[in-house]
Coordinates of C-alpha atoms and ligand atoms in Angstrom, one line a residue:
M708 CA 40.1 -46.2 49.4
I709 CA 40.0 -47.6 45.9
N710 CA 42.1 -44.7 44.6
L711 CA 45.0 -45.0 47.1
K712 CA 46.8 -47.6 45.0
K713 CA 46.9 -45.1 42.1
I714 CA 49.1 -42.6 44.0
P715 CA 52.5 -42.5 42.3
S716 CA 55.7 -43.0 44.2
I717 CA 58.0 -40.1 45.0
D718 CA 60.5 -41.4 42.5
E719 CA 57.9 -41.6 39.7
I720 CA 57.0 -38.0 40.4
L721 CA 60.6 -36.7 40.5
I722 CA 61.5 -38.0 37.1
Q723 CA 58.7 -35.9 35.5
E724 CA 59.9 -33.1 33.2
E725 CA 58.1 -30.4 35.1
I726 CA 59.4 -31.6 38.5
Q727 CA 62.9 -31.8 37.0
Q728 CA 62.6 -28.2 36.0
L729 CA 61.7 -27.3 39.6
I730 CA 64.8 -29.2 40.8
A731 CA 67.0 -27.3 38.4
R732 CA 65.6 -24.0 39.9
Y733 CA 65.4 -24.8 43.6
K734 CA 67.2 -27.1 46.0
R735 CA 66.5 -30.8 45.4
D736 CA 65.7 -31.5 49.0
F737 CA 63.2 -28.7 49.0
V738 CA 61.4 -30.1 46.0
V739 CA 61.4 -33.6 47.4
G740 CA 60.0 -32.3 50.7
T741 CA 57.3 -30.4 48.9
A742 CA 56.4 -33.5 46.9
R743 CA 56.1 -35.6 50.1
T744 CA 53.8 -33.0 51.7
I745 CA 51.6 -32.9 48.6
V746 CA 51.4 -36.7 48.3
A747 CA 50.4 -37.0 51.9
E748 CA 47.7 -34.3 51.5
I749 CA 46.3 -36.0 48.4
R750 CA 46.4 -39.4 50.2
E751 CA 44.3 -37.9 53.0
E752 CA 41.8 -36.4 50.5
L753 CA 41.5 -39.6 48.5
R754 CA 40.7 -41.6 51.6
A755 CA 37.3 -40.0 51.8
V756 CA 36.5 -40.5 48.0
T757 CA 34.4 -43.5 47.1
E758 CA 34.1 -43.2 43.4
E759 CA 36.9 -44.2 41.1
I760 CA 39.3 -41.5 39.8
D761 CA 41.5 -41.8 36.8
K762 CA 45.2 -42.4 37.6
N763 CA 46.3 -39.7 35.2
V764 CA 44.0 -37.2 36.9
I765 CA 45.6 -37.9 40.2
F766 CA 49.1 -37.7 38.8
T767 CA 48.5 -34.3 37.1
A768 CA 46.8 -33.0 40.2
I769 CA 49.9 -33.9 42.3
V770 CA 52.4 -32.4 39.9
D771 CA 50.4 -29.2 39.6
K772 CA 50.1 -28.9 43.3
I773 CA 53.8 -29.4 43.8
K774 CA 54.6 -26.7 41.3
L775 CA 52.1 -24.3 42.9
M776 CA 53.4 -24.9 46.4
A777 CA 57.1 -24.7 45.5
E778 CA 56.5 -21.3 43.8
S779 CA 54.4 -19.9 46.5
V780 CA 56.8 -20.9 49.2
N781 CA 59.6 -19.3 47.2
A782 CA 57.8 -16.0 47.0
G783 CA 58.3 -15.7 50.8
T784 CA 55.6 -14.1 53.0
L785 CA 57.0 -10.6 53.1
Q786 CA 55.9 -9.1 49.9
R787 CA 55.3 -5.8 48.1
V788 CA 52.0 -4.0 48.7
I789 CA 50.5 -1.2 46.6
N790 CA 49.0 1.3 49.1
G791 CA 45.8 2.6 47.7
T792 CA 44.5 3.8 51.1
G793 CA 45.8 7.3 51.1
V794 CA 47.3 6.8 54.6
V795 CA 50.9 7.9 54.1
L796 CA 52.5 6.4 57.1
H797 CA 50.6 3.1 57.4
T798 CA 52.1 1.2 60.2
N799 CA 50.6 -2.1 58.9
L800 CA 52.1 -1.4 55.5
G801 CA 55.7 -0.8 56.8
R802 CA 55.4 2.9 57.3
A803 CA 57.8 4.9 55.1
P804 CA 58.9 3.5 51.7
L805 CA 62.6 4.4 51.3
A806 CA 64.2 7.0 49.1
E807 CA 66.2 5.7 46.1
R808 CA 69.4 7.0 47.7
A809 CA 68.8 5.1 50.8
I810 CA 68.2 1.9 48.8
K811 CA 71.4 2.3 46.8
H812 CA 73.4 2.8 50.0
V813 CA 71.9 -0.3 51.6
Q814 CA 72.7 -2.3 48.5
E815 CA 76.3 -1.1 48.3
I816 CA 77.0 -1.6 52.0
G817 CA 75.0 -4.7 52.4
R818 CA 76.7 -6.7 49.7
S819 CA 80.2 -5.9 50.7
Y820 CA 82.5 -5.4 53.7
N821 CA 82.4 -1.9 55.1
N822 CA 83.9 0.4 57.7
L823 CA 81.0 0.0 60.2
E824 CA 83.4 -0.2 63.1
M825 CA 86.7 0.7 61.6
D826 CA 88.3 4.1 61.7
L827 CA 90.0 4.0 58.3
D828 CA 92.1 7.0 59.1
K829 CA 93.9 5.2 61.9
G830 CA 93.3 1.7 60.8
E831 CA 91.8 1.0 64.3
R832 CA 88.6 0.0 65.7
G833 CA 86.0 2.7 65.4
S834 CA 82.4 3.3 66.5
R835 CA 79.3 2.5 64.5
Y836 CA 77.6 5.5 66.0
Y837 CA 80.2 7.8 64.5
H838 CA 78.8 7.5 60.9
I839 CA 75.4 9.2 61.5
E840 CA 76.3 11.5 64.3
D841 CA 77.9 14.3 62.3
L842 CA 75.0 14.3 59.8
L843 CA 72.4 14.5 62.5
K844 CA 74.4 17.3 64.2
K845 CA 74.6 19.3 61.0
L846 CA 70.9 18.8 60.2
T847 CA 69.4 19.5 63.6
G848 CA 72.0 21.8 65.2
A849 CA 72.3 19.6 68.2
E850 CA 75.6 19.0 70.1
A851 CA 75.4 15.2 69.9
A852 CA 73.3 12.4 68.4
L853 CA 72.8 8.7 68.8
V854 CA 70.7 6.1 66.8
V855 CA 69.1 3.0 68.3
N856 CA 66.6 0.4 67.0
N857 CA 63.4 2.5 67.2
N858 CA 61.9 5.4 69.1
A859 CA 60.6 3.2 71.9
A860 CA 64.2 2.1 72.5
A861 CA 65.4 5.7 72.4
V862 CA 63.0 6.7 75.1
M863 CA 63.8 3.6 77.1
L864 CA 67.6 4.2 76.9
G865 CA 67.2 7.9 77.7
L866 CA 65.0 7.3 80.8
T867 CA 67.1 4.4 82.1
T868 CA 70.4 6.3 81.7
L869 CA 69.2 9.6 83.2
A870 CA 66.4 8.7 85.6
A871 CA 66.6 5.1 86.9
G872 CA 65.6 5.1 90.5
K873 CA 64.5 8.7 90.4
E874 CA 61.4 10.7 89.5
V875 CA 60.3 11.9 86.1
I876 CA 57.6 14.5 85.9
V877 CA 55.0 14.1 83.1
S878 CA 51.7 15.8 82.4
R879 CA 48.6 13.6 82.8
G880 CA 47.6 14.9 79.4
Q881 CA 50.6 13.1 77.8
L882 CA 50.4 9.7 79.3
V883 CA 49.9 8.3 75.9
E884 CA 49.8 4.9 74.3
I885 CA 51.1 4.6 70.8
G886 CA 50.3 1.8 68.5
G887 CA 48.9 -0.3 71.2
A888 CA 52.3 -1.4 72.4
F889 CA 54.1 1.7 73.6
R890 CA 52.7 3.2 76.7
I891 CA 54.6 6.0 78.4
P892 CA 53.7 4.8 81.9
E893 CA 54.8 1.2 81.1
V894 CA 58.0 2.3 79.5
M895 CA 58.7 4.5 82.4
K896 CA 58.2 1.6 84.8
L897 CA 60.5 -0.7 82.7
S898 CA 63.2 1.9 82.7
G899 CA 63.3 2.0 86.5
A900 CA 62.2 5.6 86.6
R901 CA 59.3 6.7 88.8
L902 CA 56.5 8.5 87.1
M903 CA 55.3 11.7 88.8
E904 CA 52.1 12.7 87.1
V905 CA 51.1 16.3 87.3
G906 CA 48.1 18.3 86.1
T907 CA 44.9 16.9 84.7
T908 CA 44.0 15.3 81.4
N909 CA 42.9 18.5 79.8
K910 CA 44.9 21.1 81.7
T911 CA 48.5 21.2 82.9
Y912 CA 50.3 24.4 83.9
V913 CA 54.0 25.0 84.3
S914 CA 53.3 25.6 88.0
D915 CA 52.2 22.0 88.2
Y916 CA 55.6 20.9 87.1
A917 CA 57.3 23.4 89.4
Q918 CA 55.4 22.2 92.5
A919 CA 56.2 18.6 91.8
I920 CA 60.0 19.1 91.7
N921 CA 62.0 17.7 94.7
E922 CA 65.4 16.3 95.3
E923 CA 64.3 13.0 93.7
T924 CA 63.5 14.6 90.4
A925 CA 65.7 13.6 87.5
L926 CA 63.9 14.9 84.4
L927 CA 61.1 16.9 83.1
F928 CA 59.5 14.8 80.4
S929 CA 57.2 15.8 77.5
A930 CA 55.7 13.3 75.1
H931 CA 54.3 14.5 71.9
T932 CA 50.6 13.5 71.8
S933 CA 51.1 12.5 68.2
N934 CA 48.2 10.1 67.8
Y935 CA 45.4 12.0 69.6
Q936 CA 44.4 15.5 70.5
I937 CA 42.7 16.9 73.5
I938 CA 40.5 19.6 72.2
G939 CA 38.2 22.1 73.9
F940 CA 39.0 23.5 77.3
T941 CA 42.7 22.8 77.4
A942 CA 46.0 24.1 78.6
E943 CA 49.4 22.6 77.7
V944 CA 52.8 23.8 78.8
S945 CA 54.8 25.1 76.0
M946 CA 58.3 23.9 75.2
K947 CA 59.7 27.3 76.1
E948 CA 58.1 27.3 79.5
L949 CA 59.3 23.8 80.3
V950 CA 62.8 24.6 79.1
S951 CA 63.0 27.7 81.2
L952 CA 61.8 25.8 84.3
G953 CA 64.4 23.1 83.6
K954 CA 67.1 25.8 83.4
E955 CA 66.0 27.4 86.6
K956 CA 65.9 24.1 88.5
G957 CA 69.0 22.6 86.9
L958 CA 66.9 19.7 85.4
P959 CA 67.2 18.3 81.9
V960 CA 64.1 18.5 79.6
F961 CA 63.4 15.3 77.6
M962 CA 61.1 15.6 74.6
D963 CA 59.7 12.5 73.0
L964 CA 58.7 14.0 69.7
G965 CA 57.5 10.7 68.1
S966 CA 57.2 11.8 64.5
G967 CA 60.1 14.3 64.3
I968 CA 60.3 16.4 61.1
I969 CA 63.5 18.1 60.0
T970 CA 62.0 20.0 57.1
S971 CA 59.0 22.2 57.8
L972 CA 55.8 20.9 56.0
D973 CA 53.8 24.1 56.7
D974 CA 53.2 24.6 53.0
G975 CA 51.7 21.1 52.7
G976 CA 49.1 22.3 55.2
L977 CA 50.8 20.4 58.0
K978 CA 51.2 23.2 60.4
G979 CA 51.8 23.3 64.1
E980 CA 54.4 20.7 64.5
P981 CA 57.8 22.0 65.7
T982 CA 60.7 20.7 63.7
V983 CA 63.6 19.0 65.5
Q984 CA 65.8 22.0 64.9
E985 CA 63.2 24.3 66.6
C986 CA 63.2 22.0 69.7
V987 CA 67.0 22.1 69.7
Q988 CA 67.0 25.9 69.5
A989 CA 64.3 26.2 72.2
G990 CA 66.8 24.4 74.5
A991 CA 65.4 20.9 74.9
D992 CA 68.1 18.7 76.3
I993 CA 67.2 15.4 74.9
I994 CA 64.9 14.9 71.9
T995 CA 63.9 11.5 70.5
F996 CA 62.0 10.6 67.3
S997 CA 61.4 7.8 64.9
G998 CA 63.3 7.2 61.7
D999 CA 60.3 5.8 59.8
K1000 CA 57.7 8.3 60.5
M1001 CA 57.8 11.9 59.1
L1002 CA 61.5 11.6 58.5
G1003 CA 60.8 9.0 55.8
G1004 CA 63.7 6.6 56.5
P1005 CA 64.1 3.2 58.0
Q1006 CA 62.8 2.1 61.4
A1007 CA 65.2 3.7 63.9
G1008 CA 65.1 5.7 67.1
I1009 CA 67.0 9.0 66.8
I1010 CA 68.3 10.8 69.9
V1011 CA 69.7 14.3 69.6
G1012 CA 70.6 16.8 72.3
K1013 CA 73.2 17.9 74.8
K1014 CA 76.5 16.1 74.7
E1015 CA 76.7 15.3 78.4
Y1016 CA 73.5 13.3 78.3
I1017 CA 74.1 11.5 75.0
E1018 CA 77.6 10.6 76.1
K1019 CA 76.1 8.9 79.2
M1020 CA 73.7 7.0 77.0
K1021 CA 76.6 5.8 74.9
T1022 CA 78.2 4.1 77.8
N1023 CA 75.0 2.4 79.0
Q1024 CA 75.3 -1.4 78.6
L1025 CA 71.7 -1.4 77.4
L1026 CA 72.8 0.3 74.2
R1027 CA 74.4 -3.0 73.1
A1028 CA 70.9 -4.6 73.1
L1029 CA 69.3 -1.7 71.2
R1030 CA 72.0 -1.2 68.7
V1031 CA 71.3 -0.7 65.0
D1032 CA 72.9 -2.8 62.3
K1033 CA 74.7 -1.7 59.1
L1034 CA 71.6 -2.0 56.9
I1035 CA 69.6 0.4 59.0
L1036 CA 72.6 2.8 59.3
S1037 CA 73.1 2.8 55.6
A1038 CA 69.4 3.4 54.9
L1039 CA 69.3 6.2 57.4
E1040 CA 72.5 7.8 56.1
G1041 CA 71.1 7.7 52.6
T1042 CA 67.9 9.4 53.8
L1043 CA 69.7 12.1 55.8
L1044 CA 72.0 12.9 52.9
E1045 CA 69.0 13.6 50.8
Y1046 CA 68.0 16.2 53.4
L1047 CA 71.5 17.6 53.6
S1048 CA 72.5 17.8 49.9
G1049 CA 69.6 16.5 47.8
H1050 CA 66.0 17.2 47.2
P1051 CA 63.8 15.8 50.0
R1052 CA 60.7 17.2 48.4
G1053 CA 61.3 15.3 45.2
N1054 CA 63.2 12.3 46.4
I1055 CA 61.9 11.2 49.8
P1056 CA 58.7 9.4 48.9
I1057 CA 56.6 10.3 52.0
I1058 CA 57.7 13.9 51.9
Q1059 CA 56.5 14.1 48.3
M1060 CA 53.3 12.4 49.2
L1061 CA 52.6 14.8 52.1
T1062 CA 53.2 17.9 50.0
Y1063 CA 51.3 17.1 46.8
S1064 CA 49.0 19.9 45.8
P1065 CA 45.3 19.1 45.3
E1066 CA 45.8 19.8 41.5
Q1067 CA 48.6 17.3 41.3
L1068 CA 46.5 14.7 43.0
E1069 CA 43.5 15.4 40.7
E1070 CA 45.8 14.9 37.7
K1071 CA 47.1 11.7 39.1
A1072 CA 43.6 10.4 39.7
E1073 CA 42.5 11.5 36.2
N1074 CA 45.5 9.6 34.8
L1075 CA 44.7 6.4 36.7
F1076 CA 41.1 6.7 35.5
C1077 CA 42.1 7.1 31.9
L1078 CA 44.4 4.1 32.0
L1079 CA 41.7 2.0 33.5
K1080 CA 39.1 3.2 31.0
A1081 CA 41.4 2.4 28.1
R1082 CA 42.3 -1.0 29.4
L1083 CA 38.7 -2.0 30.3
K1084 CA 37.1 -0.9 27.0
D1085 CA 37.1 -4.4 25.8
N1086 CA 35.5 -5.6 29.0
Q1087 CA 32.2 -4.0 28.2
A1088 CA 32.5 -2.2 31.5
H1089 CA 30.1 0.7 31.6
I1090 CA 32.6 3.5 32.3
N1091 CA 31.3 6.6 33.8
S1092 CA 27.7 5.3 33.8
P1093 CA 26.3 5.4 37.3
V1094 CA 23.5 3.1 36.4
L1095 CA 23.8 -0.3 35.0
S1096 CA 21.4 -2.0 32.7
K1097 CA 22.9 -5.2 31.6
H1098 CA 23.7 -7.4 34.6
K1099 CA 26.5 -9.1 32.7
E1100 CA 28.7 -6.1 33.0
A1101 CA 31.4 -6.5 35.7
L1102 CA 31.5 -2.9 36.8
S1103 CA 28.7 -0.6 37.5
S1104 CA 30.8 2.5 37.4
I1105 CA 34.3 4.0 37.6
K1106 CA 34.9 7.6 38.3
V1107 CA 37.3 10.2 39.6
I1108 CA 36.5 11.4 43.1
T1109 CA 37.9 13.6 45.8
L1110 CA 38.4 12.1 49.2
E1111 CA 40.3 12.6 52.5
D1112 CA 43.7 11.2 53.1
M1113 CA 45.5 10.8 56.4
V1114 CA 49.1 11.2 57.5
G1115 CA 49.0 8.1 59.7
G1116 CA 51.7 6.6 61.9
G1117 CA 50.2 8.3 64.8
A1118 CA 50.9 11.8 63.4
Y1119 CA 48.4 14.6 62.9
P1120 CA 45.4 12.7 64.2
N1121 CA 42.8 15.2 63.2
H1122 CA 44.3 16.4 60.0
K1123 CA 42.5 15.3 56.9
M1124 CA 44.3 16.1 53.7
P1125 CA 42.2 16.7 50.7
G1126 CA 43.0 13.9 48.2
A1127 CA 41.8 12.4 45.0
G1128 CA 41.3 8.9 43.7
V1129 CA 39.2 6.5 41.6
E1130 CA 36.0 5.0 42.8
I1131 CA 34.9 1.6 41.5
E1132 CA 31.6 0.0 41.9
F1133 CA 31.6 -3.7 41.1
N1134 CA 28.5 -5.3 39.7
R1135 CA 28.7 -9.1 40.0
I1136 CA 31.5 -9.5 42.4
S1137 CA 30.9 -8.4 46.0
L1138 CA 33.2 -5.6 47.2
E1139 CA 34.5 -8.0 49.9
N1140 CA 35.5 -10.6 47.3
A1141 CA 37.0 -8.0 45.0
A1142 CA 39.1 -6.5 47.8
R1143 CA 40.2 -9.9 49.0
E1144 CA 41.2 -11.0 45.5
L1145 CA 43.3 -7.9 45.1
R1146 CA 45.0 -8.5 48.5
F1147 CA 45.9 -12.0 47.4
K1148 CA 47.9 -10.9 44.5
N1149 CA 51.7 -10.3 44.5
P1150 CA 52.1 -7.4 44.7
A1151 CA 48.9 -7.0 46.7
L1152 CA 46.7 -4.0 46.4
V1153 CA 45.2 -2.6 49.6
T1154 CA 42.2 -0.2 49.0
R1155 CA 39.7 1.7 51.0
R1156 CA 35.9 1.3 50.9
Q1157 CA 33.0 3.6 51.2
D1158 CA 29.5 2.1 51.3
N1159 CA 29.7 -0.5 48.6
K1160 CA 32.4 1.1 46.6
M1161 CA 36.1 0.6 46.3
L1162 CA 38.2 3.7 46.6
I1163 CA 41.8 3.9 45.5
S1164 CA 43.6 7.0 46.7
V1165 CA 46.4 8.2 44.4
R1166 CA 48.4 10.0 47.0
T1167 CA 50.1 6.9 48.3
L1168 CA 50.8 5.3 44.9
L1169 CA 54.5 5.0 43.9
P1170 CA 55.7 5.4 40.3
G1171 CA 54.6 2.5 38.2
D1172 CA 51.8 1.4 40.6
E1173 CA 49.1 2.8 38.3
Q1174 CA 49.9 0.3 35.5
E1175 CA 49.9 -2.6 37.9
I1176 CA 46.6 -1.6 39.4
V1177 CA 45.1 -1.4 35.9
E1178 CA 46.3 -4.9 35.1
M1179 CA 45.1 -6.3 38.5
I1180 CA 41.6 -4.8 38.1
A1181 CA 41.4 -6.0 34.5
K1182 CA 42.5 -9.5 35.5
L1183 CA 40.0 -9.5 38.3
I1184 CA 37.2 -8.7 35.9
E1185 CA 38.4 -11.3 33.3
E1186 CA 38.5 -14.0 35.9
D1187 CA 35.1 -13.0 37.1
S1188 CA 33.7 -13.2 33.6
V1189 CA 35.0 -16.7 33.1
N1190 CA 33.5 -18.0 36.3
Ligands
LIG1319 C1 55.5 6.5 67.4 C2 55.9 7.1 68.7 C3 56.7 6.3 69.6 C4 57.2 4.9 69.2 O1 58.1 5.0 68.2 P1 58.6 3.7 67.4 O2 59.7 4.3 66.5 O3 57.4 3.2 66.7 O4 59.2 2.8 68.4 C5 57.0 6.8 70.8 N1 56.6 8.1 71.2 C6 55.8 8.8 70.4 C7 55.3 10.2 70.9 C8 55.4 8.3 69.1 O5 54.7 9.1 68.3

């Protein structure tokens, strides 16, 4: 308790030069609030201290803590992360990073007024859904299109509009759960549609659908099993079979594609996924997919298909609750324009990442390795040496390796893409501590591990990330050497 009297008053703190600088930068009330919080914390801490502490030490500690807290609060909690995992669509890391064109469009639209709901031709009220519809029609060949908040919302809107109170036929092999929160049976229940399961987990035939059709049937539903595969003794009904059954019985076919690609990625080794255009051509009536999976845009749910069904969805009151805002629409428009008139391969980050050749990745890995080697030379790190003799050295080894990358985002579950990266074996710091330290930085670096080694895959690095990684690792080692 002997130290409590030494705690300065808030006024004394506020007149300090360093605190005055904070006040000039941030809101005064915010700095005062921060100072109060810190003083209260220090008071609590000092209560337990029995030996005497110098007044100046207490003062400096308070000022330092206020500065630190003010700056960390002002960095916000949503921050940039460097993705060294090699998982391209990492749901925990925000899925698709946006194309430059999308970002520019968001900036322009976001900072100004815009024609979100104004028909500039007529000077009258227009529809926000108008902007993207034409683009989506052009790109996919569909009669109509609609955009909502995410794909879960798209499925929900479609089912409620077309099948509430009626039956929807789904294969038991497709009653999927995606990302722990989206379960086809649950969404179906919420939408008011009744789920009619047919077939078995591993085998469903078109005759199973045919037999289940009755006067209560509203839809034939097919969910893309994007995050798992049933392999072995299996039978799945093809899109063609389902569409021809739908035509014969006069029932619409609803395809929840999930990932939804509009440019074939066959040459990137990602075969076997039908493009949205192919589904439209095959005659699917309603197709839904995510904006931030294989499309490489913002979070959105995209619905394309026959006009009569999409028009019905547009008049559903639920659409008001699922509607997208101007920022999403501008990011999506920017992304789609890149597909229409630009260079998706070069300019949409995730498309580029998914189509790197093994040689390109090896070159990227070699480049990261060389940058690290050059930067760490002074750090006595034993580059390229697998064995370490002097225990003082911070790293045991760094080397270029090949590894396996993943598409992620619940797409291509079994598809491992050959990748490349840098493997780092730390010496004094434990791998856990090193990985945590790198996650605590801003930007943070998220890496992979194998045994006791850190792996940084280069596939998911964006331009400029390499230099930052090098600095982060160098700092980590320097801090470690000081301690
Ligand atoms: C990812 C996915 C969803 C959910 O999409 P969100 O855009 O994340 O809401 C629904 N269905 C399928 C088949 C999916 O792959």
